[in-house]
PDB file of C-alpha atoms in Angstrom:
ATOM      1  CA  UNK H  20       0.000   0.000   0.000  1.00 49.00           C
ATOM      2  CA  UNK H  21       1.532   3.509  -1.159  1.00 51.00           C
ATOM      3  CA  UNK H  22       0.566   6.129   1.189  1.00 51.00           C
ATOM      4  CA  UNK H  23       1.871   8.766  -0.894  1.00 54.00           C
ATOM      5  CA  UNK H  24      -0.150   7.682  -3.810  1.00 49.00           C
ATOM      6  CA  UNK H  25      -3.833   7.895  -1.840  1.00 50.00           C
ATOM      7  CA  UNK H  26      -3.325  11.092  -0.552  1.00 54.00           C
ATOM      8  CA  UNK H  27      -2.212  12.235  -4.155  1.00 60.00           C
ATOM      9  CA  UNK H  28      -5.661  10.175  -5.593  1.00 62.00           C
ATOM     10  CA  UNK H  29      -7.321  12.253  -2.789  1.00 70.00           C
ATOM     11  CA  UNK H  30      -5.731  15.507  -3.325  1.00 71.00           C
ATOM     12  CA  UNK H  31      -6.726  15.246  -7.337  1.00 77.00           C
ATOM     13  CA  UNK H  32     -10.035  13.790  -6.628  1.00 77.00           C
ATOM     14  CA  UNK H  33     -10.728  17.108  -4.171  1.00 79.00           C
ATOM     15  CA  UNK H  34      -9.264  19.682  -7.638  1.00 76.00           C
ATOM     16  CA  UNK H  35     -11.596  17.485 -10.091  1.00 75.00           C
ATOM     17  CA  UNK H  36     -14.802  18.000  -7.591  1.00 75.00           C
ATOM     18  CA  UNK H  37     -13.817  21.661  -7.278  1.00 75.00           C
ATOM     19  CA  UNK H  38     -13.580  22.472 -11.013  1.00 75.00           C
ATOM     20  CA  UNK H  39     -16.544  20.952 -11.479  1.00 75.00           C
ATOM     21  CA  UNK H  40     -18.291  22.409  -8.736  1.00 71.00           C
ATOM     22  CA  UNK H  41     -17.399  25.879  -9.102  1.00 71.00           C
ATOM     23  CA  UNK H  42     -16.778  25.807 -12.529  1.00 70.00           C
ATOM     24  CA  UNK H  43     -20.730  25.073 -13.483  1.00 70.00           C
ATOM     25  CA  UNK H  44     -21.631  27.412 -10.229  1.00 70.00           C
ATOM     26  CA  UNK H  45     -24.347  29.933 -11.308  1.00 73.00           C
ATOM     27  CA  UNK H  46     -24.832  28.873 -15.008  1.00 75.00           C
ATOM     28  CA  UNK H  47     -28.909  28.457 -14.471  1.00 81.00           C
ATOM     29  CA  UNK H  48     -29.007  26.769 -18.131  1.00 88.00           C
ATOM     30  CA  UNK H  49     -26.260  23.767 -17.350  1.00 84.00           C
ATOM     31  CA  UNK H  50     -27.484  23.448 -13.646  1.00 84.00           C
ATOM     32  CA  UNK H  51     -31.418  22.808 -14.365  1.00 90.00           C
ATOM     33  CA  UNK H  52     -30.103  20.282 -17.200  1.00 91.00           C
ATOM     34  CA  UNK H  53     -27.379  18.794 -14.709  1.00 89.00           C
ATOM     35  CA  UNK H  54     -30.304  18.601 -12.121  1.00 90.00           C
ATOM     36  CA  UNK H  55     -32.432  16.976 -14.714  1.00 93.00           C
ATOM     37  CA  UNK H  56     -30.224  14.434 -16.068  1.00 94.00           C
ATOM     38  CA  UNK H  57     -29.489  13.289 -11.955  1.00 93.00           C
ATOM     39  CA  UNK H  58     -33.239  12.657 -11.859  1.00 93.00           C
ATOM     40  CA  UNK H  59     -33.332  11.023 -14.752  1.00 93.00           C
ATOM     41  CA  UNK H  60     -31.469   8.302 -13.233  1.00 93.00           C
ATOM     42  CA  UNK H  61     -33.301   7.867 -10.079  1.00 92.00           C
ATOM     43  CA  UNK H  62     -34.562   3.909 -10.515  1.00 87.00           C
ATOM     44  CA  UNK H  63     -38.240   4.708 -10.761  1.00 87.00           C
ATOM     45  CA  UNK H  64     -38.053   5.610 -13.929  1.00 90.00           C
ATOM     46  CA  UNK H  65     -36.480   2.240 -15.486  1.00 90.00           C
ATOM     47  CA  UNK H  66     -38.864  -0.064 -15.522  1.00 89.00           C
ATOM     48  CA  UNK H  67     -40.551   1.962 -18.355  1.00 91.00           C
ATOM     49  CA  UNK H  68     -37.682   1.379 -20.639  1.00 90.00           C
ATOM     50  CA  UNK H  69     -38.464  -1.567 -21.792  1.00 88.00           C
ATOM     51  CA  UNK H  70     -42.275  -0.547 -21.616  1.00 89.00           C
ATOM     52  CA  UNK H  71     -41.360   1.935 -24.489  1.00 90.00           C
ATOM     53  CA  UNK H  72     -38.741  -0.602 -26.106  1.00 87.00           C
ATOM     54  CA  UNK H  73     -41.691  -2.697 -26.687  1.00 89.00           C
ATOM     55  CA  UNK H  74     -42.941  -0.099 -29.465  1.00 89.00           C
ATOM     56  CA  UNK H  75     -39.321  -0.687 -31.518  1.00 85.00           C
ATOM     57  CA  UNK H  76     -39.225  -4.078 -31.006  1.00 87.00           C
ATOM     58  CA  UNK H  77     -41.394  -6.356 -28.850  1.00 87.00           C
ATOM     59  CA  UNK H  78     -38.943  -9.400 -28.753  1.00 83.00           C
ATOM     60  CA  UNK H  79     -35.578  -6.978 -27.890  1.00 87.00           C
ATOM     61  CA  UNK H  80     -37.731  -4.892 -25.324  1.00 87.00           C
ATOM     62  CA  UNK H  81     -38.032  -8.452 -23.414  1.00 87.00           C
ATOM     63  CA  UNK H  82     -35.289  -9.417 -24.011  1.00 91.00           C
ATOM     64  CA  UNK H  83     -33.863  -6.011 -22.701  1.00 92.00           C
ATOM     65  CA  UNK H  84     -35.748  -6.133 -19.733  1.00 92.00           C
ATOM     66  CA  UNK H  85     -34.628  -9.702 -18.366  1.00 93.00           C
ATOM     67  CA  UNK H  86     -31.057  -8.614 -18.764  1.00 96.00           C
ATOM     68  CA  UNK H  87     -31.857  -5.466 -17.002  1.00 96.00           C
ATOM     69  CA  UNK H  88     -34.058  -7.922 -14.160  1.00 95.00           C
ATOM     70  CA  UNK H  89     -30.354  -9.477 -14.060  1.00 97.00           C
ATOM     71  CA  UNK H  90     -27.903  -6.406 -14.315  1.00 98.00           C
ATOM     72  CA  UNK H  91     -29.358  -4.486 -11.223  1.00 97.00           C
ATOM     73  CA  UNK H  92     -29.400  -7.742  -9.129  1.00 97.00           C
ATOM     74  CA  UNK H  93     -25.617  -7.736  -9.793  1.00 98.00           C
ATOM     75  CA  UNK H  94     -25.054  -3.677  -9.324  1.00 98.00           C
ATOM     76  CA  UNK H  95     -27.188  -3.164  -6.500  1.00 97.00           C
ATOM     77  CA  UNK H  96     -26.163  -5.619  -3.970  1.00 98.00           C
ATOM     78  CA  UNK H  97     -22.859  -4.244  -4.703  1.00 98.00           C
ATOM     79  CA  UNK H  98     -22.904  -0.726  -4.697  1.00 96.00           C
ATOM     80  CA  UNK H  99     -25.000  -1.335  -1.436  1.00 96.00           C
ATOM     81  CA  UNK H 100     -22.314  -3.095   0.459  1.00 97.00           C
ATOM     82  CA  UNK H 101     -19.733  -0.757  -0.941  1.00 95.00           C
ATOM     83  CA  UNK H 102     -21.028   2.157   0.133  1.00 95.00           C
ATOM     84  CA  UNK H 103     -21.943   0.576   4.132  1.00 94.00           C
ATOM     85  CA  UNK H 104     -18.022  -0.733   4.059  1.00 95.00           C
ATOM     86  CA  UNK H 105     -16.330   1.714   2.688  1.00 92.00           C
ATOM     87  CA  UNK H 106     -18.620   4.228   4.709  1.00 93.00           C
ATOM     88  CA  UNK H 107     -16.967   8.001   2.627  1.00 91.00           C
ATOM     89  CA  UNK H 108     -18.652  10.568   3.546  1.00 90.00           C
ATOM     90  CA  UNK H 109     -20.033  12.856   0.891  1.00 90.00           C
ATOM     91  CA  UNK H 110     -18.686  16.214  -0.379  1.00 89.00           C
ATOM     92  CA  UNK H 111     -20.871  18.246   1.285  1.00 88.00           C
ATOM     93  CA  UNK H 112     -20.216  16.375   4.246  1.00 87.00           C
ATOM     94  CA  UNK H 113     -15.821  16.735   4.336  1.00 84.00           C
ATOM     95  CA  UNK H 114     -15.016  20.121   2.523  1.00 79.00           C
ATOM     96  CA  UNK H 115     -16.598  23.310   3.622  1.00 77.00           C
ATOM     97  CA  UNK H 116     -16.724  24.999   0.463  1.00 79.00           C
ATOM     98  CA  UNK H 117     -18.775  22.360  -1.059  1.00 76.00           C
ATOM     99  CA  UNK H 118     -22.480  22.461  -0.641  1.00 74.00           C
ATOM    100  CA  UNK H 119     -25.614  20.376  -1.379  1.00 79.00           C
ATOM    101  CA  UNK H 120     -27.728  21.548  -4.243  1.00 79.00           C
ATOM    102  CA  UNK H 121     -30.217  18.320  -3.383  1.00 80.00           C
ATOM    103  CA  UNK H 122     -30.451  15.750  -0.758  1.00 82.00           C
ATOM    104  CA  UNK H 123     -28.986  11.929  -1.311  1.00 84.00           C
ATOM    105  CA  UNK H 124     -31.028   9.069  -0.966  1.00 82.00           C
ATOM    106  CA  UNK H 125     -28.840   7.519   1.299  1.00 87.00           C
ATOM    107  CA  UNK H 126     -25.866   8.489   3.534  1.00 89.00           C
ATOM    108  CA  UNK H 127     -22.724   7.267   1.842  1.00 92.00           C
ATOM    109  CA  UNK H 128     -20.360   8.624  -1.171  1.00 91.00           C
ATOM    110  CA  UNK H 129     -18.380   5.612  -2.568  1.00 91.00           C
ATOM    111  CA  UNK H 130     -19.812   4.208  -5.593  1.00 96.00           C
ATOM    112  CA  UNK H 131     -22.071   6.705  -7.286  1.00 96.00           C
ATOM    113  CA  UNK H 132     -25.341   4.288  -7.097  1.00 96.00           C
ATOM    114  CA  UNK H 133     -27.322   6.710 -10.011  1.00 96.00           C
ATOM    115  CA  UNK H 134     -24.054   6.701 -12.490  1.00 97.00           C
ATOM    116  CA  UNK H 135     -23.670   2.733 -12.040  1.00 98.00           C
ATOM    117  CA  UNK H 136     -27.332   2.197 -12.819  1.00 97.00           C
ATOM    118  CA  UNK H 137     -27.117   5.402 -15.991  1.00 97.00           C
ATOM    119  CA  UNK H 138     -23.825   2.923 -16.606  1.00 98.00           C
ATOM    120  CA  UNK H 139     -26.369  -0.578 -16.776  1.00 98.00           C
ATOM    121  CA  UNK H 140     -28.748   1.122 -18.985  1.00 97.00           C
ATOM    122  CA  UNK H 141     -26.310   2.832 -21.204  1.00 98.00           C
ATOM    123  CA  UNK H 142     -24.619  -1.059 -21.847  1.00 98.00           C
ATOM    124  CA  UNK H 143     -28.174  -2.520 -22.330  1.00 97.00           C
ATOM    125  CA  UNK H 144     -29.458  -0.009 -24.884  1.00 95.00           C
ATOM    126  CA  UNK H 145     -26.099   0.174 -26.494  1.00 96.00           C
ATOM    127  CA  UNK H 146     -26.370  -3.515 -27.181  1.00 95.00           C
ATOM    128  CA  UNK H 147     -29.980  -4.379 -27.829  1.00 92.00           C
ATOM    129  CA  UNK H 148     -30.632  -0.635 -29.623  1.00 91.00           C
ATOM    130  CA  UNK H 149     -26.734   0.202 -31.067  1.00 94.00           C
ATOM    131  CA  UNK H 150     -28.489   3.354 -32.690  1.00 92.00           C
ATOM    132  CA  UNK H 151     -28.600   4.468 -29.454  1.00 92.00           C
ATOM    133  CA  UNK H 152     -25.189   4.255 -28.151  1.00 96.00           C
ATOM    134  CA  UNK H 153     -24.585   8.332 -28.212  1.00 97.00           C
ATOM    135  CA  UNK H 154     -27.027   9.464 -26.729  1.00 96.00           C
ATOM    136  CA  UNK H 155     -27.030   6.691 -23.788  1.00 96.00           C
ATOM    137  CA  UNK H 156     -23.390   7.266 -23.420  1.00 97.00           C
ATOM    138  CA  UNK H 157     -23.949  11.022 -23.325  1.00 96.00           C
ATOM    139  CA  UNK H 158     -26.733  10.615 -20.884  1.00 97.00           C
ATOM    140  CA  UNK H 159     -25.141   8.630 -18.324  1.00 97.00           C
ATOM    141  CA  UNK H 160     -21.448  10.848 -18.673  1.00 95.00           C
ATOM    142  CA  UNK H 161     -24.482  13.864 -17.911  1.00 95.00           C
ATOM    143  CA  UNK H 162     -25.290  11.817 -14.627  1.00 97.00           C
ATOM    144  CA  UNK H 163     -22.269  11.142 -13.433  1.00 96.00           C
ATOM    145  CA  UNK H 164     -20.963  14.960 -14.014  1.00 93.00           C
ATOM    146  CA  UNK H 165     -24.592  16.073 -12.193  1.00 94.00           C
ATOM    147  CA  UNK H 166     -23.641  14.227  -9.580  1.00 94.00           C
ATOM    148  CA  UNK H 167     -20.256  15.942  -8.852  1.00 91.00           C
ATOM    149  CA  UNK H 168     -21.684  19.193  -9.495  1.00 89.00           C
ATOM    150  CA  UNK H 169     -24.817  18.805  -6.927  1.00 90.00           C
ATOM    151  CA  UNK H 170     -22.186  18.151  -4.499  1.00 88.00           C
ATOM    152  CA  UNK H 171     -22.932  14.244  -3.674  1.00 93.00           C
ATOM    153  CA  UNK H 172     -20.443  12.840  -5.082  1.00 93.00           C
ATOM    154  CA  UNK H 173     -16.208  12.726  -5.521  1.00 91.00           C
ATOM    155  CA  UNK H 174     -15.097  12.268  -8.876  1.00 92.00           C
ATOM    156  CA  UNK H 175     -13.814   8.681  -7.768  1.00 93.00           C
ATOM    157  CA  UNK H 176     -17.288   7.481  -7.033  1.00 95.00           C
ATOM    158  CA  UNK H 177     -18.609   8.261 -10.286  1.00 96.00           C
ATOM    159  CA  UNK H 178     -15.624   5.906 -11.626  1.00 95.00           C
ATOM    160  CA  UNK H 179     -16.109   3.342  -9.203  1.00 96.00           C
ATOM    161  CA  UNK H 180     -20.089   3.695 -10.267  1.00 97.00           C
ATOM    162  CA  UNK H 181     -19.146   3.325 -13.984  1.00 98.00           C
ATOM    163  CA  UNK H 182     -16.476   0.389 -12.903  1.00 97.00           C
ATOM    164  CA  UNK H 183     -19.612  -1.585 -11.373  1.00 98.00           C
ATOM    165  CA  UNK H 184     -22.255  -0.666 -13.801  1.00 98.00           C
ATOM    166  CA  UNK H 185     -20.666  -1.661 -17.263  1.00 98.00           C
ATOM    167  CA  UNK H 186     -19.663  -5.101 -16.075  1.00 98.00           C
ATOM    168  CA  UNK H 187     -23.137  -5.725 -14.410  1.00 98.00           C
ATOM    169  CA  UNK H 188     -24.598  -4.687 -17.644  1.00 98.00           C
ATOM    170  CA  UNK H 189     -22.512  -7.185 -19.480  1.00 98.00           C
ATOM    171  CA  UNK H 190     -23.033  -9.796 -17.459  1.00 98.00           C
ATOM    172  CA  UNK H 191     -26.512  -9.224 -17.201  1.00 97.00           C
ATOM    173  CA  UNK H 192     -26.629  -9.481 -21.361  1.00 97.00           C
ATOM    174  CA  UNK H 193     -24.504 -12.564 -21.038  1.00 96.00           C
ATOM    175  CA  UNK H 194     -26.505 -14.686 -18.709  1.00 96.00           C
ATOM    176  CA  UNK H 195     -29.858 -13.482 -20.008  1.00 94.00           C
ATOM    177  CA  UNK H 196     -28.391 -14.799 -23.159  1.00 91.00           C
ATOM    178  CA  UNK H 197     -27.154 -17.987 -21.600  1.00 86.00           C
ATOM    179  CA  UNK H 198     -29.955 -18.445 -19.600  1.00 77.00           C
ATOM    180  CA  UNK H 199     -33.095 -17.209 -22.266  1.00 74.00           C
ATOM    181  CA  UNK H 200     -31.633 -17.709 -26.190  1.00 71.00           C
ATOM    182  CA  UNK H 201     -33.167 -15.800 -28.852  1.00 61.00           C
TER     183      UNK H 201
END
């Protein structure tokens, strides 16, 4: 274990949150969109993905929709455990000039629960709908910068988010696949 390289991760994780923080700060246009695309990714709103998938294509919305059933049994147990062992406190919480523009769900930082699930979706519609792939990889880059900017999240958790989501997506495409063939 390298002490010298944490506190350096931490020091540059602290400069990244602060750009972004203070960098969108009072731009009314980018912080209703940045508040917007964080809500966009609260979980509620999943389920009618494949509702409206259906409409494109009946068999890839079901399809889509057991491989989602699949990918957030993988990402939430472990963003869940994550965040209760790691236990980082969140932005707003640590560094004084950092504020809350909303309130978190839950108490802790580390991984960014909304950017791993934007992360799951993005993989899914990438795969099932490739026309897609843009704007789903715009949308969930939007999340994870909204969540840095609203002041609930370091930099580092909307990695470790994106580290848990993508795989969970894949697998979730990958059993589904093994488990339900087309």
């Amino acid at each position: 274990y390298n002490l010298k390289l944490h506190i350096s991760a931490i020091h540059y994780d602290k400069i990244f949150l602060l750009s972004i923080f203070n960098r969108l700060n009072n731009k009314r246009i980018i912080s209703k969109i940045l508040r917007l695309a964080s809500h966009s990714a609260n979980g509620y709103y999943y389920p009618f993905i494949p509702v409206l998938l259906y409409f494109l294509s009946p068999a890839k919305a079901s399809f889509f929709f057991i491989a989602a059933m699949i990918s957030f049994a993988i990402e939430l147990p472990i963003c869940t455990v994550m965040k209760h062992v790691i236990k980082r406190n969140r932005p707003f919480e640590t560094l004084g000039m950092i504020y809350k523009r909303i309130s978190p769900w839950d108490r802790f930082s580390l991984p960014s629960g909304h950017t791993s699930a934007s992360s799951v979706i993005t993989v899914l519609l990438s795969y099932f709908f490739p026309v897609l792939i843009l704007p789903a990889i715009m949308w969930a880059l939007m999340v994870g910068i909204s969540r840095i900017y609203l002041g609930v999240h370091y930099p580092t958790d909307v990695l470790a988010g994106i580290s848990i989501g993508v795989p969970s997506g894949l697998a979730g495409i990958s059993m589904a696949s093994y488990f339900f063939p087309v």
